[in-house]
Amino acid sequence: MCPTDAYNQVTYPNFAFPQTHPDRLASLATLFGMTPAAVEGCRVLELGCGDGGNLIPMAFSLPGSQFVGIDRAEKPVEKGNATIGALGLQNIELMSVDINDLSAQSGRFDYIIAHGLYSWVPSEIRDRILKICRSMLAAQGVAYLSYNTYPGCHLRNVARELMLFHTRNVPEIGDRISQARALMNWLADSRPITNAYQALLADLSQHLNNKHEAAIYHDDLATINTPVYFYQFVEHAARHGLQFLCEAEFLDVQYSQLPATIGEQMKALAETDILAKEQYMDFLEGRSFRQSLLCHYEIKLERSIPPARIDKFYFKAEVRALSALPDLSPGAVEEFQGKKESSIATDLPLGKATLLHLGKIYPRSVRFNELLVEVAGMLAASGHEAALDEESTKALVSLLLKAHGAGVLEMHLFEPKFASTPGDRPLAYPLARLQAGEGPIITTLLHNNVRLEDDLGRQLLLLLDGKRNRTELLHDLKINMPAELEEKLCLLAKLGLLL
């Protein structure tokens, strides 16, 4: 079965990937001294776009930018184009095109995305991907490539090889997937965990039970699945005139969570050889998947970030203080927790006030200079004066960068338009309304995916066309619970689903 037939028969789950958004790519490039194209007026190419689940939300929120997606599989592209037509978008084009047939006449792109492609194609196509990135990427452009990596994939390959053997004579796709899962569960449950092999089987079994069936088919049971070491990927990119910028998940390049001695060793290595440091981090973490950003080799990257560069950014954080009444006075250490159990502790008054303020206004964001003024006023109002001198500002910048690296806060160059509070006649994001009629996975205006399991929430989304007030919504929902309606509307606003 050729790849086209496989992806036509089983559609790969294609959602919004926030790590691929032009804002993420531009923000990281800017952080390291590049001058990428403005997010609001850029050109974006996605290789292997599927049904446009990643590109279409970008096109909606960035009407001044142009988006092109190509994919060999016709059926996902047809579905994506139907969605584009329903939304009336004019700045995006999805094409059923083989990557080898992509013409240079398409022009140059500021951002090129290849998510879940590099490791699952023959070597000549991997070369073609990098050739496209070199020849069609703008001078200050950024390319995103995700791929499977060693040493972690040595462990994942155990499950892959066992499942391929077990399903070698199973022709029907659904049966292959269920049999693959059943084998790993059978092996994991065969005996108590008494050695490393049994522990590995248990871990792999749990991983597969939580994985989408289509992802198992296309990732783990695929004919081609070629992991590489990071250094091999970098060498391959270099042969095509491209260099490593950083990881799309900035959290991935940090080492503050390591034991102090090892952390210091990695920090020292990063100052002399960033690529070696990245490879040794993979050894330490057993990494099996990377999301790397590349740029042209001619660009001189500035990995030492001056405080002045921070002025360009918006800051956003879903964060809270662990103590009920945080002490903002100097010397009092307070710990703050962000998403995915990320955390940071500080005794800096400006830092504590900043994190409290960002948590209060989330999901809105604020520019750095405005943030300084607001938190200084906040400290003054609480009886803690804060001097905004060069030293204290530099200390705050250092803390913010550390918090960014720890995953506690986000830094952006682009602020998407959304309603942080529901209006009199609430209007939901049109794409979200379409998705609410299809299933629980909804894409937000923040380019995230959320799962709305309750039928009432999805039914409400379908009704939020901007024409109904609260009374009409209650009537059409056939409920008489104004408080519950308001709670759900506020939740949808906080998620970034209202315009």
Coordinates of C-alpha atoms in Angstrom, one line a residue:
M1 CA 0.0 0.0 0.0
C2 CA 1.5 3.4 -1.0
P3 CA 1.5 6.2 1.5
T4 CA -1.3 8.1 -0.4
D5 CA -3.6 5.1 -0.1
A6 CA -2.8 4.7 3.6
Y7 CA -3.7 8.3 4.5
N8 CA -6.8 8.2 2.3
Q9 CA -8.0 5.0 4.1
V10 CA -7.1 6.2 7.6
T11 CA -7.1 9.9 8.2
Y12 CA -4.3 11.0 10.5
P13 CA -5.6 13.0 13.5
N14 CA -4.8 16.5 12.4
F15 CA -5.3 19.2 15.0
A16 CA -3.9 22.6 15.7
F17 CA -0.3 22.4 16.8
P18 CA 0.6 25.5 18.8
Q19 CA 4.3 24.8 18.5
T20 CA 4.1 25.3 14.7
H21 CA 2.3 28.7 14.8
P22 CA 4.1 31.5 13.0
D23 CA 4.0 33.5 16.3
R24 CA 5.9 30.7 18.1
L25 CA 8.5 30.5 15.3
A26 CA 8.9 34.2 15.0
S27 CA 9.1 34.7 18.8
L28 CA 11.9 32.2 19.2
A29 CA 13.7 33.5 16.2
T30 CA 13.5 37.1 17.5
L31 CA 14.7 36.0 20.9
F32 CA 17.9 34.7 19.3
G33 CA 18.5 37.9 17.3
M34 CA 16.8 37.1 14.0
T35 CA 14.4 39.5 12.2
P36 CA 11.7 37.2 10.9
A37 CA 8.6 38.4 8.9
A38 CA 5.8 40.0 10.9
V39 CA 3.3 37.3 11.9
E40 CA 0.4 39.5 10.7
G41 CA 1.8 39.6 7.1
C42 CA 3.7 36.4 6.4
R43 CA 3.7 33.5 4.0
V44 CA 3.4 30.0 5.4
L45 CA 3.9 26.6 3.8
E46 CA 3.0 23.3 5.4
L47 CA 4.3 20.0 4.0
G48 CA 1.9 17.1 4.8
C49 CA -1.0 19.4 5.7
G50 CA -3.6 16.7 5.9
D51 CA -7.1 18.2 6.2
G52 CA -5.7 21.6 7.2
G53 CA -6.5 21.2 10.9
N54 CA -3.3 23.1 11.7
L55 CA -3.3 25.7 8.9
I56 CA -7.0 26.7 8.7
P57 CA -7.1 28.2 12.3
M58 CA -3.9 30.2 11.4
A59 CA -5.5 31.5 8.3
F60 CA -8.6 32.6 10.2
S61 CA -6.7 34.5 12.9
L62 CA -4.2 36.0 10.5
P63 CA -6.2 37.4 7.5
G64 CA -3.3 39.4 6.3
S65 CA -1.1 36.4 5.8
Q66 CA -1.0 33.7 3.1
F67 CA -1.1 29.9 3.7
V68 CA -0.3 27.0 1.4
G69 CA -0.6 23.4 2.4
I70 CA 0.3 20.3 0.3
D71 CA -0.4 16.6 0.9
R72 CA -0.4 13.5 -1.4
A73 CA -3.6 12.2 0.1
E74 CA -6.6 13.5 -1.8
K75 CA -9.4 12.8 0.8
P76 CA -8.0 14.9 3.7
V77 CA -7.3 17.8 1.3
E78 CA -10.9 17.6 0.0
K79 CA -12.2 17.7 3.6
G80 CA -10.0 20.7 4.4
N81 CA -11.1 22.6 1.3
A82 CA -14.7 22.0 2.3
T83 CA -14.0 23.6 5.7
I84 CA -12.2 26.5 4.0
G85 CA -15.3 27.1 1.8
A86 CA -17.6 26.9 4.8
L87 CA -15.6 29.6 6.6
G88 CA -15.2 31.7 3.5
L89 CA -11.4 32.0 3.8
Q90 CA -9.6 33.6 0.9
N91 CA -6.0 33.5 2.2
I92 CA -5.4 29.7 2.2
E93 CA -4.9 27.0 -0.4
L94 CA -4.7 23.3 0.2
M95 CA -3.5 21.2 -2.7
S96 CA -3.2 17.4 -3.3
V97 CA 0.4 17.6 -4.6
D98 CA 3.4 15.2 -4.3
I99 CA 6.3 16.9 -2.5
N100 CA 8.5 16.2 -5.5
D101 CA 6.1 18.2 -7.7
L102 CA 6.1 21.3 -5.5
S103 CA 7.2 24.1 -7.9
A104 CA 9.6 26.9 -7.1
Q105 CA 7.1 29.1 -8.7
S106 CA 5.2 29.0 -5.4
G107 CA 7.7 31.6 -4.3
R108 CA 9.5 31.9 -0.9
F109 CA 7.9 31.4 2.4
D110 CA 8.6 33.0 5.8
Y111 CA 7.7 29.9 7.7
I112 CA 7.8 26.3 6.6
I113 CA 6.2 23.5 8.6
A114 CA 6.8 19.7 8.3
H115 CA 5.1 18.1 11.3
G116 CA 5.2 14.3 11.5
L117 CA 6.8 13.8 8.1
Y118 CA 10.6 13.6 8.2
S119 CA 10.8 10.2 10.0
W120 CA 8.1 8.5 8.0
V121 CA 9.3 9.0 4.4
P122 CA 12.2 7.5 2.4
S123 CA 15.6 9.0 2.5
E124 CA 15.2 10.8 -0.8
I125 CA 12.1 12.5 0.5
R126 CA 13.9 13.6 3.6
D127 CA 16.5 15.2 1.3
R128 CA 13.6 16.8 -0.6
I129 CA 12.1 18.3 2.5
L130 CA 15.4 20.0 3.4
K131 CA 16.0 21.1 -0.2
I132 CA 12.6 22.8 -0.1
C133 CA 13.5 24.5 3.3
R134 CA 16.8 25.8 1.8
S135 CA 15.4 27.0 -1.6
M136 CA 12.0 28.2 -0.6
L137 CA 12.7 29.7 2.9
A138 CA 13.0 33.5 3.1
A139 CA 16.4 34.9 4.1
Q140 CA 15.2 35.4 7.7
G141 CA 12.7 32.5 7.6
V142 CA 12.2 29.7 10.0
A143 CA 11.5 26.0 9.3
Y144 CA 9.9 23.6 11.7
L145 CA 10.6 19.9 11.4
S146 CA 9.5 17.2 13.9
Y147 CA 11.1 13.8 13.9
N148 CA 11.7 10.7 16.0
T149 CA 15.0 10.5 17.8
Y150 CA 17.3 8.1 19.5
P151 CA 18.1 7.1 22.2
G152 CA 14.4 7.1 23.3
C153 CA 13.2 5.4 20.1
H154 CA 15.4 2.4 20.8
L155 CA 12.9 1.6 23.5
R156 CA 9.9 2.4 21.4
N157 CA 11.2 0.2 18.6
V158 CA 10.8 -2.7 20.9
A159 CA 7.0 -2.3 20.8
R160 CA 7.1 -1.5 17.1
E161 CA 9.0 -4.7 16.1
L162 CA 6.9 -6.9 18.3
M163 CA 3.6 -5.4 16.9
L164 CA 4.8 -5.7 13.3
F165 CA 5.6 -9.4 13.8
H166 CA 2.3 -10.0 15.6
T167 CA 0.2 -8.3 12.8
R168 CA 2.2 -9.4 9.8
N169 CA -0.6 -11.5 8.5
V170 CA -3.5 -9.3 9.5
P171 CA -4.8 -7.5 6.4
E172 CA -7.7 -5.4 7.8
I173 CA -6.6 -2.1 9.3
G174 CA -8.9 -2.0 12.3
D175 CA -7.9 -5.5 13.2
R176 CA -4.2 -4.7 12.9
I177 CA -4.5 -1.8 15.3
S178 CA -6.6 -3.7 17.9
Q179 CA -4.3 -6.7 17.6
A180 CA -1.2 -4.5 18.1
R181 CA -2.7 -3.0 21.3
A182 CA -3.9 -6.4 22.5
L183 CA -0.4 -7.9 22.1
M184 CA 1.3 -5.1 24.2
N185 CA -1.4 -5.4 26.9
W186 CA -1.0 -9.2 27.0
L187 CA 2.8 -8.9 27.3
A188 CA 2.5 -6.2 30.0
D189 CA 0.0 -8.3 32.0
S190 CA 1.8 -11.6 31.7
R191 CA 3.7 -11.3 34.9
P192 CA 4.6 -8.9 37.7
I193 CA 7.2 -6.2 37.0
T194 CA 10.4 -7.8 38.3
N195 CA 13.0 -6.5 35.8
A196 CA 13.6 -3.6 33.3
Y197 CA 12.0 -5.4 30.4
Q198 CA 8.7 -5.9 32.2
A199 CA 8.8 -2.3 33.3
L200 CA 9.4 -1.2 29.7
L201 CA 6.5 -3.4 28.4
A202 CA 4.1 -1.8 31.0
D203 CA 5.2 1.7 30.0
L204 CA 4.8 1.0 26.3
S205 CA 1.4 -0.7 26.8
Q206 CA 0.1 2.4 28.7
H207 CA 1.4 4.7 26.0
L208 CA -0.4 2.8 23.3
N209 CA -3.6 2.6 25.2
N210 CA -3.6 6.4 25.4
K211 CA -2.7 6.9 21.7
H212 CA -5.2 7.6 18.9
E213 CA -5.8 4.5 16.8
A214 CA -4.9 6.3 13.6
A215 CA -1.7 7.5 15.1
I216 CA -0.8 4.0 16.0
Y217 CA -1.4 2.9 12.5
H218 CA 0.6 5.6 10.8
D219 CA 3.4 6.0 13.4
D220 CA 4.0 2.6 15.1
L221 CA 2.8 0.2 12.3
A222 CA 4.1 2.3 9.4
T223 CA 6.3 0.7 6.8
I224 CA 8.8 3.5 7.3
N225 CA 9.7 4.9 10.7
T226 CA 13.3 6.1 10.8
P227 CA 14.5 7.7 14.0
V228 CA 17.8 9.5 14.0
Y229 CA 20.1 11.0 16.7
F230 CA 19.9 14.7 17.0
Y231 CA 23.5 15.1 15.7
Q232 CA 22.6 13.2 12.6
F233 CA 19.6 15.4 11.9
V234 CA 21.8 18.6 12.4
E235 CA 24.4 17.2 10.0
H236 CA 21.8 16.4 7.4
A237 CA 20.4 19.9 7.7
A238 CA 23.9 21.4 7.4
R239 CA 24.5 19.6 4.2
H240 CA 21.5 21.5 2.8
G241 CA 22.7 24.9 4.1
L242 CA 20.5 25.0 7.2
Q243 CA 21.4 25.4 10.9
F244 CA 19.8 24.5 14.2
L245 CA 18.0 27.5 15.8
C246 CA 16.3 25.9 18.9
E247 CA 13.5 23.6 19.8
A248 CA 9.9 24.7 19.2
E249 CA 9.1 23.8 22.8
F250 CA 11.5 26.3 24.5
L251 CA 11.0 24.3 27.7
D252 CA 12.9 21.4 25.9
V253 CA 16.1 23.3 25.8
Q254 CA 16.3 24.1 29.5
Y255 CA 18.2 22.1 32.2
S256 CA 17.1 23.8 35.4
Q257 CA 15.3 20.6 36.5
L258 CA 18.5 18.6 36.5
P259 CA 20.6 17.9 39.6
A260 CA 22.7 21.0 40.3
T261 CA 26.1 19.4 39.3
I262 CA 24.7 18.1 36.0
G263 CA 22.8 21.3 35.3
E264 CA 26.0 23.3 35.7
Q265 CA 27.9 20.9 33.4
M266 CA 25.2 21.3 30.7
K267 CA 25.2 25.1 31.2
A268 CA 28.9 25.2 30.7
L269 CA 28.7 23.0 27.6
A270 CA 25.9 25.2 26.2
E271 CA 28.2 28.2 26.3
T272 CA 30.9 26.4 24.1
D273 CA 28.9 23.9 22.0
I274 CA 25.1 24.2 21.9
L275 CA 24.8 21.3 19.6
A276 CA 26.7 18.9 21.9
K277 CA 24.7 20.2 24.8
E278 CA 21.5 19.3 23.0
Q279 CA 22.7 15.8 22.1
Y280 CA 23.8 15.1 25.7
M281 CA 20.4 16.3 26.9
D282 CA 18.8 13.7 24.7
F283 CA 21.0 11.1 26.4
L284 CA 20.0 12.4 29.8
E285 CA 16.3 12.5 29.1
G286 CA 16.0 9.5 26.7
R287 CA 14.2 11.7 24.2
S288 CA 12.3 10.0 21.5
F289 CA 10.8 13.0 19.6
R290 CA 12.1 16.4 18.7
Q291 CA 10.5 19.5 17.2
S292 CA 13.4 21.5 15.8
L293 CA 13.6 24.9 14.2
L294 CA 16.0 25.6 11.4
C295 CA 17.2 28.7 9.7
H296 CA 19.8 29.5 6.9
Y297 CA 23.4 28.8 7.9
E298 CA 24.5 32.4 7.0
I299 CA 22.5 33.9 9.9
K300 CA 24.6 34.7 13.0
L301 CA 22.5 33.8 16.0
E302 CA 22.8 35.7 19.2
R303 CA 22.1 33.1 22.0
S304 CA 22.9 35.7 24.7
I305 CA 19.7 37.6 25.1
P306 CA 20.0 41.3 26.0
P307 CA 17.3 42.8 28.2
A308 CA 16.3 45.4 25.6
R309 CA 15.1 42.6 23.3
I310 CA 12.4 41.7 25.7
D311 CA 10.6 45.0 25.0
K312 CA 9.1 43.5 21.8
F313 CA 7.2 40.8 23.5
Y314 CA 3.8 40.1 25.0
F315 CA 3.7 38.0 28.1
K316 CA 1.0 35.6 29.1
A317 CA 0.8 33.0 31.9
E318 CA -1.8 30.7 33.3
V319 CA -0.1 30.8 36.7
R320 CA -1.1 30.9 40.4
A321 CA 0.7 31.4 43.6
L322 CA 0.9 28.3 45.8
S323 CA 0.3 30.3 49.0
A324 CA -3.1 31.8 49.7
L325 CA -1.7 35.2 50.6
P326 CA 1.6 35.7 48.8
D327 CA 4.1 37.9 50.5
L328 CA 5.4 40.6 48.1
S329 CA 8.1 41.9 50.4
P330 CA 11.8 41.5 49.5
G331 CA 13.4 38.3 50.7
A332 CA 10.1 36.3 51.0
V333 CA 10.3 33.4 48.6
E334 CA 7.0 32.5 46.9
E335 CA 6.4 29.6 44.5
F336 CA 4.2 29.8 41.5
Q337 CA 2.7 27.0 39.4
G338 CA 2.0 27.1 35.7
K339 CA 0.6 24.7 33.2
K340 CA 1.7 21.0 33.1
E341 CA 3.0 21.2 36.7
S342 CA 5.7 23.7 35.7
S343 CA 6.8 26.0 38.6
I344 CA 9.2 28.7 39.6
A345 CA 10.1 30.3 42.9
T346 CA 11.4 33.8 43.5
D347 CA 11.9 36.4 46.2
L348 CA 11.9 39.4 43.8
P349 CA 9.0 41.7 44.5
L350 CA 8.6 42.8 40.9
G351 CA 8.7 39.1 39.8
K352 CA 6.1 38.0 42.3
A353 CA 3.8 40.9 41.4
T354 CA 4.3 40.2 37.7
L355 CA 3.3 36.5 38.0
L356 CA 0.3 37.4 40.1
H357 CA -0.8 40.0 37.6
L358 CA -0.4 37.7 34.6
G359 CA -2.3 35.0 36.3
K360 CA -5.1 37.4 37.1
I361 CA -5.5 38.7 33.5
Y362 CA -5.1 35.3 31.8
P363 CA -5.8 34.5 28.9
R364 CA -5.0 38.1 28.0
S365 CA -1.4 39.1 27.6
V366 CA 0.5 42.4 28.1
R367 CA 3.6 44.0 26.6
F368 CA 6.7 44.3 28.7
N369 CA 6.7 48.1 29.2
E370 CA 3.0 48.1 30.1
L371 CA 3.6 45.2 32.5
L372 CA 6.3 47.1 34.3
V373 CA 4.0 50.0 34.9
E374 CA 1.1 47.9 36.0
V375 CA 3.1 45.7 38.5
A376 CA 4.9 48.8 40.0
G377 CA 1.5 50.3 40.6
M378 CA 0.3 47.0 42.1
L379 CA 3.2 47.0 44.5
A380 CA 2.7 50.6 45.5
A381 CA -0.9 49.9 46.2
S382 CA 0.0 47.1 48.5
G383 CA 2.6 49.2 50.4
H384 CA 5.6 47.7 48.7
E385 CA 7.4 50.4 46.6
A386 CA 9.5 49.1 43.7
A387 CA 12.2 51.1 41.9
L388 CA 12.1 50.5 38.2
D389 CA 15.8 51.1 37.8
E390 CA 18.2 49.3 35.5
E391 CA 19.2 46.7 38.1
S392 CA 15.7 45.7 39.1
T393 CA 14.5 45.6 35.5
K394 CA 17.4 43.4 34.5
A395 CA 16.6 41.1 37.4
L396 CA 12.9 40.9 36.3
V397 CA 14.0 40.1 32.7
S398 CA 16.2 37.3 34.0
L399 CA 13.3 35.9 36.0
L400 CA 10.9 36.1 33.0
L401 CA 13.3 34.3 30.7
K402 CA 13.8 31.6 33.4
A403 CA 10.0 31.3 33.8
H404 CA 9.6 31.1 30.0
G405 CA 12.2 28.3 29.9
A406 CA 10.4 26.5 32.8
G407 CA 7.1 26.6 30.9
V408 CA 5.5 28.9 33.5
L409 CA 4.8 31.8 31.1
E410 CA 4.7 32.4 27.3
M411 CA 6.3 35.1 25.2
H412 CA 4.5 36.3 22.0
L413 CA 4.9 38.8 19.2
F414 CA 1.3 38.5 18.2
E415 CA -1.9 39.0 20.2
P416 CA -4.9 37.1 18.7
K417 CA -8.2 38.8 18.8
F418 CA -10.8 37.2 21.1
A419 CA -13.3 38.2 23.7
S420 CA -12.1 37.7 27.3
T421 CA -15.6 38.2 28.5
P422 CA -18.9 37.1 26.8
G423 CA -20.9 40.0 25.3
D424 CA -24.6 40.6 25.3
R425 CA -25.0 38.5 22.2
P426 CA -22.0 36.1 22.4
L427 CA -20.3 35.1 19.2
A428 CA -18.3 31.9 19.0
Y429 CA -15.3 31.3 16.7
P430 CA -16.8 30.0 13.4
L431 CA -14.4 27.1 13.2
A432 CA -15.3 26.1 16.7
R433 CA -18.9 26.0 15.8
L434 CA -18.2 23.7 12.9
Q435 CA -16.1 21.4 15.1
A436 CA -18.7 21.3 17.8
G437 CA -21.0 19.6 15.4
E438 CA -18.4 16.9 14.7
G439 CA -16.9 15.9 18.0
P440 CA -15.4 17.0 21.3
I441 CA -12.0 18.4 20.1
I442 CA -12.3 22.1 19.5
T443 CA -9.6 24.5 18.2
T444 CA -9.4 27.8 20.0
L445 CA -8.4 31.3 18.8
L446 CA -5.2 30.8 20.8
H447 CA -4.3 27.9 18.5
N448 CA -4.8 25.3 21.2
N449 CA -7.0 22.2 21.3
V450 CA -9.6 21.7 24.0
R451 CA -11.9 18.8 24.7
L452 CA -15.5 19.7 25.4
E453 CA -17.0 16.4 26.6
D454 CA -20.4 17.7 27.7
D455 CA -23.2 17.9 25.1
L456 CA -24.6 21.1 26.6
G457 CA -21.3 22.9 26.1
R458 CA -21.1 21.8 22.5
Q459 CA -24.8 22.6 21.9
L460 CA -24.2 26.1 23.3
L461 CA -21.2 26.6 21.0
L462 CA -23.5 25.8 18.0
L463 CA -25.9 28.5 19.1
L464 CA -23.4 31.3 19.6
D465 CA -23.9 33.0 16.3
G466 CA -24.0 36.5 17.7
K467 CA -27.7 36.8 17.2
R468 CA -29.0 35.4 20.5
N469 CA -29.1 37.1 23.9
R470 CA -29.1 35.2 27.2
T471 CA -32.9 34.7 27.3
E472 CA -32.9 33.3 23.8
L473 CA -30.0 31.0 24.5
L474 CA -31.8 29.6 27.5
H475 CA -34.9 29.1 25.5
D476 CA -33.1 27.3 22.6
L477 CA -31.1 25.2 25.0
K478 CA -34.3 24.2 26.7
I479 CA -32.9 25.0 30.2
N480 CA -33.8 27.4 32.9
M481 CA -30.4 27.8 34.6
P482 CA -29.0 31.3 34.0
A483 CA -26.1 30.8 36.4
E484 CA -25.0 27.6 34.6
L485 CA -25.3 29.4 31.3
E486 CA -23.1 32.3 32.4
E487 CA -20.6 29.9 33.9
K488 CA -20.3 28.1 30.6
L489 CA -20.1 31.3 28.6
C490 CA -17.2 32.6 30.8
L491 CA -15.4 29.2 30.4
L492 CA -15.7 29.5 26.6
A493 CA -14.3 33.0 26.8
K494 CA -11.4 31.9 29.0
L495 CA -10.6 29.2 26.6
G496 CA -10.4 31.7 23.7
L497 CA -13.5 30.5 21.8
L498 CA -15.4 33.8 21.7
L499 CA -15.0 36.8 19.4

